[in-house]
Each structure stands twice: as C-alpha cells, then as structure tokens.
XYZ file of C-alpha atoms in Angstrom:
608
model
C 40.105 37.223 30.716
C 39.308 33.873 29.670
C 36.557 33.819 26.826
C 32.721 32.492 28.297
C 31.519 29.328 27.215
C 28.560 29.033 25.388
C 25.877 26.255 25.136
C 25.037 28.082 21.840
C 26.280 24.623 18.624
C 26.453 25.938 15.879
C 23.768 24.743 13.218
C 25.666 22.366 10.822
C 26.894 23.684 6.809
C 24.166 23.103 4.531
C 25.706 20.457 1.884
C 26.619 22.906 -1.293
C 25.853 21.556 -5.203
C 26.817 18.099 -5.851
C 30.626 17.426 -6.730
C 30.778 17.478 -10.774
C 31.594 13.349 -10.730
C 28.868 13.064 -8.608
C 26.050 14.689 -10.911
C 27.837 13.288 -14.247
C 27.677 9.679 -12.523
C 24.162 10.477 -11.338
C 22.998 11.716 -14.813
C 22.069 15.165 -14.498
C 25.087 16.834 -15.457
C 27.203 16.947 -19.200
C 30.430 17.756 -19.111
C 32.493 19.033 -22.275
C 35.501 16.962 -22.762
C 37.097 20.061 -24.096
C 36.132 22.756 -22.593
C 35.013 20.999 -19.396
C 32.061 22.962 -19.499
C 29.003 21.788 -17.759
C 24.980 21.388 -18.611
C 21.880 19.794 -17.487
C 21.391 16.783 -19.091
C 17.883 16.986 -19.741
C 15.375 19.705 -19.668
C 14.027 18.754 -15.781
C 17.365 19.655 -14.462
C 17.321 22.995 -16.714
C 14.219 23.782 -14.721
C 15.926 22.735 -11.565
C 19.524 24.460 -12.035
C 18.866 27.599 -10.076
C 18.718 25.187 -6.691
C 21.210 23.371 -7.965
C 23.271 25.197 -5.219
C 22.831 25.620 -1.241
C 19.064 26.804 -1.564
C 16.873 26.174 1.449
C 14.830 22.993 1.253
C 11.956 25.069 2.358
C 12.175 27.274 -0.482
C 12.721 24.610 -3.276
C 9.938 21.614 -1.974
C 7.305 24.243 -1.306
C 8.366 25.591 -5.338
C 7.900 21.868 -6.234
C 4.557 21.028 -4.584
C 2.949 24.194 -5.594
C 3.527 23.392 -8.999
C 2.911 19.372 -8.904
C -0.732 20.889 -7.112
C -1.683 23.912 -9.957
C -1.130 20.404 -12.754
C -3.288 18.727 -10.454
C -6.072 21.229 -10.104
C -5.940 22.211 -13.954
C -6.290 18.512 -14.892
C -9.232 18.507 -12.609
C -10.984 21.211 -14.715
C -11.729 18.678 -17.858
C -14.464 16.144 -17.951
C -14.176 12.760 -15.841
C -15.352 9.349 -16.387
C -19.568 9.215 -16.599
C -20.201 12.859 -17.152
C -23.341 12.692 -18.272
C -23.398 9.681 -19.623
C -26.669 8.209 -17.992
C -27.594 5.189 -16.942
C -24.761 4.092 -14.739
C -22.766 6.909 -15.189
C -18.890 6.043 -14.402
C -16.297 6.095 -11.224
C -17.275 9.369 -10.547
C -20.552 8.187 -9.581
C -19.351 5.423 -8.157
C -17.540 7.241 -5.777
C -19.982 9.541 -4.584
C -22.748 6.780 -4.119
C -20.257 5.488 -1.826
C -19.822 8.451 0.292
C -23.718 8.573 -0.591
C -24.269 5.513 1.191
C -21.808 5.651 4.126
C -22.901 8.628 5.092
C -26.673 8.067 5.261
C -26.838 4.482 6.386
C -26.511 1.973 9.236
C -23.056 0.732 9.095
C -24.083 -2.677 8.826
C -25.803 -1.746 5.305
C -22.822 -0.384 3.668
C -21.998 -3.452 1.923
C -25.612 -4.846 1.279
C -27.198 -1.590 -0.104
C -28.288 -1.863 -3.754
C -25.677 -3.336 -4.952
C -26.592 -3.402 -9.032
C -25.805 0.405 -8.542
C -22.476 1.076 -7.613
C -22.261 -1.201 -4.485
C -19.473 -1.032 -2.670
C -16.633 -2.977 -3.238
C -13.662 -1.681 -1.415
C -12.017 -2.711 1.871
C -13.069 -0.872 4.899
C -10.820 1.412 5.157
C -12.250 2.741 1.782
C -15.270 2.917 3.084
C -14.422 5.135 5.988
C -12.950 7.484 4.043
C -15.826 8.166 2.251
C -17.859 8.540 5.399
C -15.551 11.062 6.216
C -15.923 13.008 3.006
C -19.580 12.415 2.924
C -20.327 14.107 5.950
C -18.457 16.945 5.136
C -19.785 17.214 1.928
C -23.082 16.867 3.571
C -22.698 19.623 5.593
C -21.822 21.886 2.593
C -24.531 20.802 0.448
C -27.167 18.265 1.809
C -28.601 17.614 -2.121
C -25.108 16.495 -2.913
C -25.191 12.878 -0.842
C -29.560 12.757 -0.286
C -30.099 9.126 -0.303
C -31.308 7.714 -3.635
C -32.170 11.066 -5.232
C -28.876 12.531 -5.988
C -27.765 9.784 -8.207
C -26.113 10.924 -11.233
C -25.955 14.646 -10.378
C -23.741 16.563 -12.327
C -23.287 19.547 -10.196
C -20.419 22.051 -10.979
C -20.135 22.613 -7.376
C -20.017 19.068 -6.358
C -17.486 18.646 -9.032
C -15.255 21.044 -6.983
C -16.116 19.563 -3.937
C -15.252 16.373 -5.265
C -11.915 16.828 -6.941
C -10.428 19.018 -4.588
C -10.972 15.660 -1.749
C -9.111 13.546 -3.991
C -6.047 16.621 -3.858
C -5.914 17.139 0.089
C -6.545 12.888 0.636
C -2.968 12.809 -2.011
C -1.388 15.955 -0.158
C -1.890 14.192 3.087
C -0.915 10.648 1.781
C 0.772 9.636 -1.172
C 3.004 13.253 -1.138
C 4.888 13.285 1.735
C 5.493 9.540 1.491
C 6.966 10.366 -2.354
C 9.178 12.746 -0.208
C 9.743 10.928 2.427
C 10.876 7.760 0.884
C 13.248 9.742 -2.010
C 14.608 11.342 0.921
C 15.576 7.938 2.525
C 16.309 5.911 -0.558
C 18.706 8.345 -2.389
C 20.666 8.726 0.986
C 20.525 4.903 1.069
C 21.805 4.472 -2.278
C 24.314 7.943 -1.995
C 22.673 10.143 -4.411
C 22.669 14.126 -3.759
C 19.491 15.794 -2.412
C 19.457 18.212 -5.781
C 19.674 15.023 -7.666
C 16.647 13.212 -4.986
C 14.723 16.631 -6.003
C 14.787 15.720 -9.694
C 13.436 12.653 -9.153
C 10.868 13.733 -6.853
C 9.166 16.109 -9.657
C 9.234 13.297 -12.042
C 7.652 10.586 -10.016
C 4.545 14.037 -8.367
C 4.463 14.615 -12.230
C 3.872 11.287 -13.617
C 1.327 11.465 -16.294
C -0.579 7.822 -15.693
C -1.285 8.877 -11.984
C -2.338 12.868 -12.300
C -4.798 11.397 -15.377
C -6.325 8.474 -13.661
C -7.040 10.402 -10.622
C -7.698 14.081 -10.784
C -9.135 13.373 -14.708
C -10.462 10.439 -14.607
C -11.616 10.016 -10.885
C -10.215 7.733 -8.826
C -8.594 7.661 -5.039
C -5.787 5.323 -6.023
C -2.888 7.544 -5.014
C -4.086 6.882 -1.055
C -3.287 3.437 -1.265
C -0.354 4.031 -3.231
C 1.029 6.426 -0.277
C 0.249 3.750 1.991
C 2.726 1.989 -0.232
C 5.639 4.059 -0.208
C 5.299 4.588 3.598
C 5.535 1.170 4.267
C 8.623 0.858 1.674
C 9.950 3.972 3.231
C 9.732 2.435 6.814
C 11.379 -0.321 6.379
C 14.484 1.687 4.788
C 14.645 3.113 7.555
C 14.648 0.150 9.403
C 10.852 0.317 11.023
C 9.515 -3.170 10.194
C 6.445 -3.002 12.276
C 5.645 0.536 11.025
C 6.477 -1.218 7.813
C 3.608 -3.744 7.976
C 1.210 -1.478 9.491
C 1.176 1.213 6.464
C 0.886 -2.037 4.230
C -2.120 -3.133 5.787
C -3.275 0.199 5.765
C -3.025 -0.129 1.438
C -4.771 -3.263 1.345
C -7.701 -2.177 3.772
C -7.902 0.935 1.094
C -7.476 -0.883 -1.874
C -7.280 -4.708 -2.515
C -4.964 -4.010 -5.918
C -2.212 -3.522 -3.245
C -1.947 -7.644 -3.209
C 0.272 -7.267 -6.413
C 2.978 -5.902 -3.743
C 2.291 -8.787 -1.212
C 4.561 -11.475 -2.188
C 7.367 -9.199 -2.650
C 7.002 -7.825 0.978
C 6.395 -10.822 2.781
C 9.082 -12.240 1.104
C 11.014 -9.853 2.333
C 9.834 -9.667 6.019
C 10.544 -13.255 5.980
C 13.725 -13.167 4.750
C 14.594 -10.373 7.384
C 13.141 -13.293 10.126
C 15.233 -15.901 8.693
C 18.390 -14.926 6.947
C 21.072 -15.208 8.302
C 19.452 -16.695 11.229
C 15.950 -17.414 12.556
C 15.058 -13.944 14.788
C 12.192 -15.727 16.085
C 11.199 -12.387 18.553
C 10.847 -10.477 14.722
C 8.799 -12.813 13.464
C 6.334 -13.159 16.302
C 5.994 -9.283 16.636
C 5.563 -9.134 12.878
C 2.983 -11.764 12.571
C 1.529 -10.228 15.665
C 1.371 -6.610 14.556
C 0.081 -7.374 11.005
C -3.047 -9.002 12.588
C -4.261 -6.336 14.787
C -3.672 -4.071 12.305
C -6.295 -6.138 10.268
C -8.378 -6.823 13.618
C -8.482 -2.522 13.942
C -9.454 -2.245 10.094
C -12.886 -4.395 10.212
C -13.144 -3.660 14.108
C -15.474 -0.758 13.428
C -17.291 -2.761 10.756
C -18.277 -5.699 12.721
C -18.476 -3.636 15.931
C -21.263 -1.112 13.921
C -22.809 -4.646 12.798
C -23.444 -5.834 16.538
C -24.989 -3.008 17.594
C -26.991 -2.342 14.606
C -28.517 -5.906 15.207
C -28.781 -4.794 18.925
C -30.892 -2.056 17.882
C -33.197 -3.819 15.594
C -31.907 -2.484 12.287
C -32.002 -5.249 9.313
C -28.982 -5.620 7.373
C -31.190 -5.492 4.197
C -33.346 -2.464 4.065
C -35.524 -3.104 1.467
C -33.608 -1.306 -1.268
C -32.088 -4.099 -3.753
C -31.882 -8.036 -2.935
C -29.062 -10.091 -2.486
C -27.466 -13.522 -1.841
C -26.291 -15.380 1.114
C -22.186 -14.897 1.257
C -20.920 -17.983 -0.522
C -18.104 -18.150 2.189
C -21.527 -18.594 4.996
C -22.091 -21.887 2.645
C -18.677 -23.055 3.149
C -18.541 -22.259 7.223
C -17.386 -25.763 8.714
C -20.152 -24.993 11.014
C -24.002 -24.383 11.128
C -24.253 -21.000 11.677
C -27.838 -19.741 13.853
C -29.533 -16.680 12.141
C -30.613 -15.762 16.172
C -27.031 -16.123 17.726
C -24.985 -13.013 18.888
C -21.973 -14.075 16.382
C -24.308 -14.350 13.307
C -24.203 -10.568 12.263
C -20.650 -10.041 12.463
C -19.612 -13.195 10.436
C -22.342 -11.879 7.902
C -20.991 -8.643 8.027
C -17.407 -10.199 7.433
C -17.768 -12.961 4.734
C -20.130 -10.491 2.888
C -17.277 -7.413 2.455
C -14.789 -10.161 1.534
C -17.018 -11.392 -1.103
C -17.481 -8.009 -2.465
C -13.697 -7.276 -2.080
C -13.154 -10.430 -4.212
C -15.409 -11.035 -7.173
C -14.068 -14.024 -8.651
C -17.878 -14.505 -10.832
C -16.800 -11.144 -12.442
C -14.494 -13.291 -15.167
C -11.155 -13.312 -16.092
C -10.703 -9.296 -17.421
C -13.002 -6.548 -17.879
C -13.119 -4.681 -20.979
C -9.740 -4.299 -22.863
C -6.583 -4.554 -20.780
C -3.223 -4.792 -22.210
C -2.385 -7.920 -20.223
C -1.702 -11.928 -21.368
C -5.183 -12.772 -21.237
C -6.790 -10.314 -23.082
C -4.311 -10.084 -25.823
C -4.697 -14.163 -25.670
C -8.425 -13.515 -26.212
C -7.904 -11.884 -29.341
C -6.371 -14.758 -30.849
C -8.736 -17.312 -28.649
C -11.684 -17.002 -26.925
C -11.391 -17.813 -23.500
C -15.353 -16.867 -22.371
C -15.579 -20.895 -23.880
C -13.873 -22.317 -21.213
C -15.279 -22.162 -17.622
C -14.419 -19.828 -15.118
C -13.260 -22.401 -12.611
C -10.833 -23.884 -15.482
C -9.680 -19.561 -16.281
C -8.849 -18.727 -12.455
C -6.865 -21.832 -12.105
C -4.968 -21.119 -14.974
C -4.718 -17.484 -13.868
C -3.280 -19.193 -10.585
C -0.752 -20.831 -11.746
C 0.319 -18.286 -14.348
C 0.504 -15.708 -11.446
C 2.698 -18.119 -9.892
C 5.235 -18.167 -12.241
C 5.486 -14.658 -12.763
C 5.812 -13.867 -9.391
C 7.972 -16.290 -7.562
C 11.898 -15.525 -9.256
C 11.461 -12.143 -7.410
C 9.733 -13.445 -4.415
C 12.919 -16.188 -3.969
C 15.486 -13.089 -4.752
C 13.939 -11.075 -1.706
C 13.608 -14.088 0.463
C 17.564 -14.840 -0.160
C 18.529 -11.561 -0.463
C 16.407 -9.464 2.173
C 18.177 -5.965 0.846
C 16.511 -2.787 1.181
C 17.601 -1.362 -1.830
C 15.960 -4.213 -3.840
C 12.157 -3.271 -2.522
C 11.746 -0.911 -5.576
C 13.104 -3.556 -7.885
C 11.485 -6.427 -6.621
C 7.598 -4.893 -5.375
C 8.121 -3.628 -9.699
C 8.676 -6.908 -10.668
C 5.973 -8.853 -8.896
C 3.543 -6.227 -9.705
C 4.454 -6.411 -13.657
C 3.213 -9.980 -12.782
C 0.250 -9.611 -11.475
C -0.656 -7.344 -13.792
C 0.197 -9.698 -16.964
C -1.069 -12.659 -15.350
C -3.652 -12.346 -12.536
C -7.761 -12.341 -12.099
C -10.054 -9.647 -13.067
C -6.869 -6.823 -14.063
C -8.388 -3.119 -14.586
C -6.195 -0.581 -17.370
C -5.789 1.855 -13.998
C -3.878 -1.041 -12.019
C -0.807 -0.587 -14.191
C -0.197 2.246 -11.768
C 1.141 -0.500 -9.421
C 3.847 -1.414 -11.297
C 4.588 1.615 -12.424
C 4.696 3.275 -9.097
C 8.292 1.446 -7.580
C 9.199 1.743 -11.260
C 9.096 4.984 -11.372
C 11.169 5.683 -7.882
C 14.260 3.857 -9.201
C 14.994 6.972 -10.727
C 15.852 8.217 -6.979
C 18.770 5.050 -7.259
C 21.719 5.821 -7.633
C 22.519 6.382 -11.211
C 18.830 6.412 -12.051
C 18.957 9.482 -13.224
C 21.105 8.293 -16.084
C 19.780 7.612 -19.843
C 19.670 4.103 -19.405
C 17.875 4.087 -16.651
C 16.067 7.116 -17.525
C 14.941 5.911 -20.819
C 13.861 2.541 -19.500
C 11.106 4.101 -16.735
C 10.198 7.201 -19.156
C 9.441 4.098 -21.686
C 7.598 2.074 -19.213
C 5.550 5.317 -17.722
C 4.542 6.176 -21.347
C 3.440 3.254 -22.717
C 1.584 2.276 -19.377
C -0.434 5.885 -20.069
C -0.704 5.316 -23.746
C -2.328 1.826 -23.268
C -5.328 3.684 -21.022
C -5.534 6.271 -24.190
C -8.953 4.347 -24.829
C -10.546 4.817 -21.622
C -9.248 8.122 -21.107
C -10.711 9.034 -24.561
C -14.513 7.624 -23.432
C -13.983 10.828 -20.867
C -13.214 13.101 -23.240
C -9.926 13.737 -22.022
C -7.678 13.339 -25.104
C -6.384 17.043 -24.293
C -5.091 16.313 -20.670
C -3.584 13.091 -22.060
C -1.224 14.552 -24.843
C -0.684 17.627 -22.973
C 0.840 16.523 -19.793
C 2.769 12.348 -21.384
C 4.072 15.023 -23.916
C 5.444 17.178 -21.004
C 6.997 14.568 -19.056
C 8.797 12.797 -22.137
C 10.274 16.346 -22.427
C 11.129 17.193 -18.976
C 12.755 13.646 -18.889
C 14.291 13.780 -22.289
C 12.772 11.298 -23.836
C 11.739 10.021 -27.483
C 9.070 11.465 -29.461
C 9.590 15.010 -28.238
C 13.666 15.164 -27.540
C 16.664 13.816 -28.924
C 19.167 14.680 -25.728
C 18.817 11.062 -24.539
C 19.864 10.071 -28.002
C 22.817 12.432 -28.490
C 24.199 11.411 -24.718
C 24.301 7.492 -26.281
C 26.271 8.385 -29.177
C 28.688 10.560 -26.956
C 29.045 7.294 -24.179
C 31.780 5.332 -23.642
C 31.825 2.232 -26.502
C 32.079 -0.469 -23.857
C 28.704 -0.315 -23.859
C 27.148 0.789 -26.737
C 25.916 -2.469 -28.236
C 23.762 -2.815 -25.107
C 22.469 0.345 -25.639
C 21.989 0.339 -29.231
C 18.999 -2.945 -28.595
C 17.539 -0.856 -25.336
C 17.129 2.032 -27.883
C 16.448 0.221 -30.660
C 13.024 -1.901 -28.745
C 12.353 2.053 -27.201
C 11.957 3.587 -31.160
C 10.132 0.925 -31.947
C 7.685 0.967 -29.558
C 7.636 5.035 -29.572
C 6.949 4.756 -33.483
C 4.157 2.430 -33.189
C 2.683 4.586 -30.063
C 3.102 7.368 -32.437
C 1.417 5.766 -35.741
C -1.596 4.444 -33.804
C -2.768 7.676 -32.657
C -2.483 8.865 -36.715
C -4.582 5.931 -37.542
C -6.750 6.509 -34.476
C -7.628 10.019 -35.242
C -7.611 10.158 -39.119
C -8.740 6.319 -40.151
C -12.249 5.143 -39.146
C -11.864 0.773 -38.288
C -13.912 -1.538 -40.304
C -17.393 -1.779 -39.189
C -17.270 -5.342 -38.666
C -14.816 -4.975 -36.688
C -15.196 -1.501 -34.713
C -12.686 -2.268 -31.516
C -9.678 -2.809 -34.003
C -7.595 -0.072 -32.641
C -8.178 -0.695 -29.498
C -7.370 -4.634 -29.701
C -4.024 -3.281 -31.476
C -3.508 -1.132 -27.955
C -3.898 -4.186 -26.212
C -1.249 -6.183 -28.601
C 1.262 -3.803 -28.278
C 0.967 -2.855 -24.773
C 1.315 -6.366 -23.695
C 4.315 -7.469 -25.754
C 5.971 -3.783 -23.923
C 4.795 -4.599 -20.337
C 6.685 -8.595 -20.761
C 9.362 -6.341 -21.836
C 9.256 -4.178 -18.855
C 8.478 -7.228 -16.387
C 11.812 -9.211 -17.892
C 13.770 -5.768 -17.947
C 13.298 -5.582 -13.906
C 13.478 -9.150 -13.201
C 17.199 -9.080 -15.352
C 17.651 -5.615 -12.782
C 17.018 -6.966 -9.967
C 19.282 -10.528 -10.399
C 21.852 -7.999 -11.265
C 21.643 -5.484 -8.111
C 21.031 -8.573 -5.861
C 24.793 -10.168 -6.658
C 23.131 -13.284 -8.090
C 24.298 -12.674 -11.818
C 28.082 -11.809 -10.198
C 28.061 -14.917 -8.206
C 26.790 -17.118 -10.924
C 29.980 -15.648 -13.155
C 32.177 -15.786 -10.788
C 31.331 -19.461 -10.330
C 31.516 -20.640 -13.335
C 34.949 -18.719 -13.810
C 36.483 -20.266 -10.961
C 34.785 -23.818 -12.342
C 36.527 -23.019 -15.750
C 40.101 -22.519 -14.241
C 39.851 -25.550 -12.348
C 38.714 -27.327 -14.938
C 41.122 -26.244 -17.070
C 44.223 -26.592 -14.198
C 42.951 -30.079 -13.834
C 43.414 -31.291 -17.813
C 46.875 -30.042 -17.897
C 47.840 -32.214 -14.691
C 46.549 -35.097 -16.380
C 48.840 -34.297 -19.965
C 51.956 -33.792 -17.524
C-alpha cells in the first residue's frame, strides 16, 4: 500500500552553535593552540555560553530584555536632574510641564505658553507624546499635571509614573528596532545569531544611554529607535519605510539632523548611482514630505479651529515675540485672514525648534568650541560671525562621509558613515548639549553586530568611545547626584566587554595575535591607556583635591580638554573605517601600484 501524502513540511533545523572559525573570526571564541581548547573571549560571552547552542530564541531574547529592563528600573530608583533643586528645577520638570501643558491647553498654545518656564521646544511629534502621557497621567492623579500649580512637585508617585513612561515609550521603540536591525545587519554582514545576541546586550546595556535617560531624565532613546528603524529598513531594502521612520526622529527630536547628511546622501546615491532611477527619487521626495505634512498636520489643523472657536493663541500667561521667520515672509501677512494662524502656528514651533539666539554651546561640552573657549573667548565675537563659523566648520566635518555614501550607496556603510557625520556635528555644530553624544555613539556602538566587531580591535575601539562619551557627562550626572549609577553600571560594561580599567583579557588576546599586525595595535592600545589613565586620575583628583577658588570649574574644563582631543580621535578613527570598508583606500593602492609598474616598465624601454 502506497504511503499517504501529507501536506504536513516539516519546520526547518534550528542553526546549531557557530562553527569554531566562525566565533574565533567573530571574536567571541579563544582557541588553545595546543590543546585546541576553547573559551569565551570576554566575560559577556561567559554570561552568554549556555545559549551558545540551539536554544530557542524565545527563551534567550526574553532572558536578555528582562535583564536590560530590571538595570533600567534600578537606575530609575536614584535621584534625576532638578530634584529639588528649586527655582527651575531640571529636565525632569521640563518634561512634565510639557505633558503639563499639552494636556491642559488649546493646541494652538502649546508652543506660546510661558515660555521662560520650560516652554516647549521639541518638534511635534514630541509634543504629542506628551499629550498622550499627560492624559494618562491625568487620569491617575489629576494634582500631577494641574495647570500652573503642580510645578516643581516632587512626588514619589509621580516619580514612578514618570520613569516607568520613559521604559514602555523605549520597550515599544528604540528595543525592538536594536533587535530588529542586529537581526538584519549581522545576517547582512554573515555573523551568527549567538554572536548578533552578544552584541545586542552590549548596545540595551550601554551605560551613556540607561544614565541619560532612566537617571537623568530624558526621552532620547524614542528618537533614537526611530533611528535604527529607518537604518534597519533600508537594509532590508524598504527605502520609503526608510524615510518615513527618519522623519519620524526628527519630528521627535531635532538632534536627529546630525544623521541627515549621511542619509540623504545615501538615498541619493541609491537615485543616482549607477544610473538616475528617476521613479525612486520622485516617490522618495514625495513620501518624505507627507510624512512632514502628517507631523504638523494636527498642529496647524488644532490652530484653525482654535481660531475658529475664538481661542487666542496667547492666553495671558507669559508674553512673547512675533516669529522672526513672520518678519522675513516675502509677503504681508493679514492678522484677520484664514491662513494667518496656521503660518503663526508654523514659523513659531520652528523658531522654538531652532534657537540660534541661544549662542554657540551651553554650559561645558567636550566639543571644538568649548575646549576653543578655554583658550579664547568666543562670547567677544558676535553671534552672527560664531554660527557662520560653526557653518562652515560643520561643513568640513561632515562632507568626506557624505561624498563616500553618495559614491558608494552600500548598506553596510550606514553604521559607519551616520557615526561619522554625527562625530561631526557633535565637534563642530550650533548650540551641542553633553547628552547629544548619544548620537554618535549610537551607530558606533552597533558596529559591534559587523562582522568581526566583536573582535578586540574593534571591540576596544567602541568600548573606548562609549566610555569616554559617559565619562565626559560625569559632571552633569554628578549635579544629580548620580555618581553611584555612573561607576556602577561604565564599570560593568568595560567588564562585560573586556575592556581597560577593570580587565586585562583584551590585552592578553593582543599579545597572543598574529605579529602582522601588532604595530597597529600596539598605537590603538597605546592612545586607549592613555586616555583610560587620565579618565582614571581625574576622578582621584575630582574626589580627593578641591580646584583653586579662582578658578572653581578647573576639573571640569580638563573634562572638556580631554574629551575633545578623544572624540577627533573617534571621528578620524571612523572616517579612516569607513574609506577602508567602502574600497576607496584599496582602489587608491591599487592605483598607484599599477601607476608604479608602468612607470617603472616605461624607464627600462627607454635604457633598452
């Protein structure tokens, strides 16, 4: 009797543990020349090994976020920025006065409202968000959002309240577009899905991002997993998706401009190279501006009708100026017309999304212009002369990558190149804050999903960028009383990664390499000590030596003088990367090889 057939496949063989080449070429594996024994390479993997072979995914991610969560929640306990510390408080209030604001007022107030207290300043998007968390925090605890009269409350409760939104808005966000976009890049670049794991805990447990936002109090991980969605879509191939996730990040948060020129660049490149795909380029260029048009729609929409109804943009609370963009209309514009409250409405939350009267830094950043400031004052010269200069500066630093990604339109280069022109902006641009090193760090950080980025020069290269970028906001983090959260969890990473002050693995695995190329590796290591040692002796003379009281910011100025000199390091270190991993450094050599031999072919023709 002939055997049934069945409609029943068979569900395919889970992929066992990586092949032992694989995880030694990766980086996460030692082997013993002589015994041919093998070890995890740093402590992470240690942690790691047990799922090392064909363990469910659904056993091993749910493992990883409940762990990357508890951090999360236990930095949250501390103290965050403006706890009591009256009059203005800090970002914690500045939060909640938005949410304060949005959820009690007319729409068309949102950005006129009081503004010397904590006006808003965020893109729309921003702004609906904390609608939506006002109103539910409204309907917990009305006291916690009253208009006017809860300013400054420190309530425990509302503390909860508070830093469990900024958990579920990076659960639903920034997390699975971390997974998401390891997931796609290390099958991109061939790398194992134990090996994609190990990456994914470092980059959930990066010490700069957990401080600044569940310590410190900020939303910036949103925007940053509007970020990685839009990287991670156009892996995958999704250019539209691509450019609507970006504009989601800038309608969140306007510090997502330091990615800009690296992903139009790209886009472009993808219209143009190797031919003009003029059908891409009009759908692009179409889709990115509704996606804008749907971002203020509600905005200028709410600001129609709130004129329909009567309701004044300016309710009494507060004064403030005409827009100076409705000076510079090249048109009279009629207080009584239909149009007038929407262009208000518009040129109004683009002047608060863009404070150029602000100056050229606030308080002490570890960029060019501060650290230039300390040699030279630069509040001499006038502001028009400083943003110019900014400009150009900005320019510089940002077109080598932007030209790489137009000529080379290569999705394994996004990391590299959105690093690169983010290290630029940071360095060089207008009005830089200590958190926005997070953008550079951020695609820094996910090379270590690359294939060999799990290796110690790779390795040692992010862990070095990731903890001096967290050491340089040591001084703000300090104002909130948060010196325990800092050392406790940059301490832990540098030893989950293996990394200088707290292990010596990375430094052993050098001395074992291959010689070829050692002498490399001795300067990487050699700038790395360095830098570690100083890190290390400023907190001994910040802690145990009190600065001269005429001059009381002098450890903080020497932050700022080290960090900077580091972060040009780190900004040449992925521009060299990413002329390397685009082919332009092979096709230079090879160039001038083949010039050489003719050259050299040529002289002897002429001595024959």
């Amino acid at each position: 009797m002939a055997p049934s057939s069945s409609l029943h496949k068979p569900r395919k063989k889970k992929k066992g543990s990586p092949s032992s080449a694989s995880a030694v070429r990766h980086g996460t594996i030692i082997t013993d020349a002589k015994t041919n024994a093998q070890k995890p390479a740093f402590p992470l993997v240690s942690f790691l090994w047990p799922a090392r072979g064909a363990t469910s995914e659904w056993i091993v991610l749910p493992l990883i976020l409940m762990v990357v969560g508890l951090f999360r929640w236990t930095v949250g306990l501390w103290s965050y920025s403006g706890l009591n510390s009256p009059p203005m408080h800090g970002d914690f209030e500045a939060q909640r006065h938005w949410m304060e604001i949005t959820s009690q007022l007319p729409i068309s107030q949102w950005y006129f409202y009081d503004l010397e207290w904590w006006g808003l300043d965020y893109p729309p998007l921003t702004a609906y968000h904390s609608w939506v968390l006002g109103k539910i925090g409204s309907f917990i605890e009305p006291k916690w959002f009253a208009l006017d009269t809860s300013r400054g409350l420190d309530d425990p409760h509302l503390k909860i309240y508070m830093r469990a939104t900024v958990v579920i808005s990076e659960f639903l966000t920034y997390v699975p577009a971390a997974i998401i976009f390891l997931r796609r890049f290390s099958r991109l670049r061939g790398v194992h899905p134990w090996d994609a794991y190990i990456a994914l805990v470092a980059v959930l447990m990066q010490p700069a991002t957990i401080l600044i936002d569940h310590a410190h109090f900020q939303y910036n991980t949103v925007m940053l997993g509007f970020v990685l969605a839009s990287m991670s879509s156009m892996l995958a191939g999704r250019l539209l998706w691509g450019c609507i996730f970006f504009v989601a990040a800038l309608s969140f948060k306007q510090m997502a401009l330091y990615y800009a020129p690296a992903i139009f660049s790209f886009l472009l490149g993808m219209c143009i190279i190797p031919r003009f795909n003029i059908s891409r380029f009009i759908s692009i260029a179409v889709i990115t501006t509704l996606a804008f048009a749907i971002t203020f729609a509600p905005l200028l929409l709410g600001a129609l009708y709130d004129s329909y109804r009567g309701v004044t943009t300016n309710p009494g609370k507060g004064s403030f100026d005409s827009p100076p963009l409705m000076t510079i209309l090249p048109f009279k514009t009629d207080e009584k017309s239909w149009y007038f409250p929407p262009l208000l409405q518009l040129t109004q939350t683009i002047h608060r999304i863009f404070p150029f009267a602000r100056g050229l830094f606030e308080d002490k950043v570890a960029n060019l212009w501060c650290a230039l400031h300390i040699i030279h004052k630069l509040h001499r010269y006038p502001t028009a002369l400083l943003q110019r200069l900014s400009l150009v500066a900005t320019l510089a630093a940002i077109t080598p990558p932007s030209i790489i990604l137009f000529v080379r339109p290569r999705k394994e280069l996004l990391p590299l190149g959105l690093a690169t022109t983010a290290w630029g902006f940071y360095l060089c641009s207008f009005q830089v804050h200590e958190k926005s090193v997070l953008l550079p760090l951020l695609p820094m950080t996910m090379l270590l999903g690359a294939d060999g980025g799990l290796t110690p020069d790779i390795r040692a290269w992010v862990g070095w960028a990731n903890m001096l970028g967290v050491w340089t906001m040591f001084p703000l983090l300090q104002r909130d009383q948060l010196r325990v959260p800092y050392f406790v969890l940059s301490l832990l990473w540098a030893y989950l990664l293996g990394l200088l002050p707290t292990s010596i693995t990375d430094v052993k695995h050098w001395i074992i390499a291959d010689t070829a190329k050692k002498e490399g590796r001795a300067l990487d290591r050699s700038i790395h000590q360095v830098y570690y040692s100083a890190m290390v002796l400023w907190h001994i003379l910040e802690a145990f030596v009190d600065p001269p009281s005429r001059k009381p910011d002098l450890w903080v100025v020497l932050n700022v003088a080290i960090g900077v000199q580091g972060f040009v390091i780190c900004y040449l270190w992925c521009l060299w990367q990413l002329v390397v991993e685009s082919g332009f450094w092979s096709d230079w050599r090879s160039r001038g090889a083949g010039t050489g031999k003719e050259g050299k072919q040529q002289v002897s023709k002429k001595k024959q």
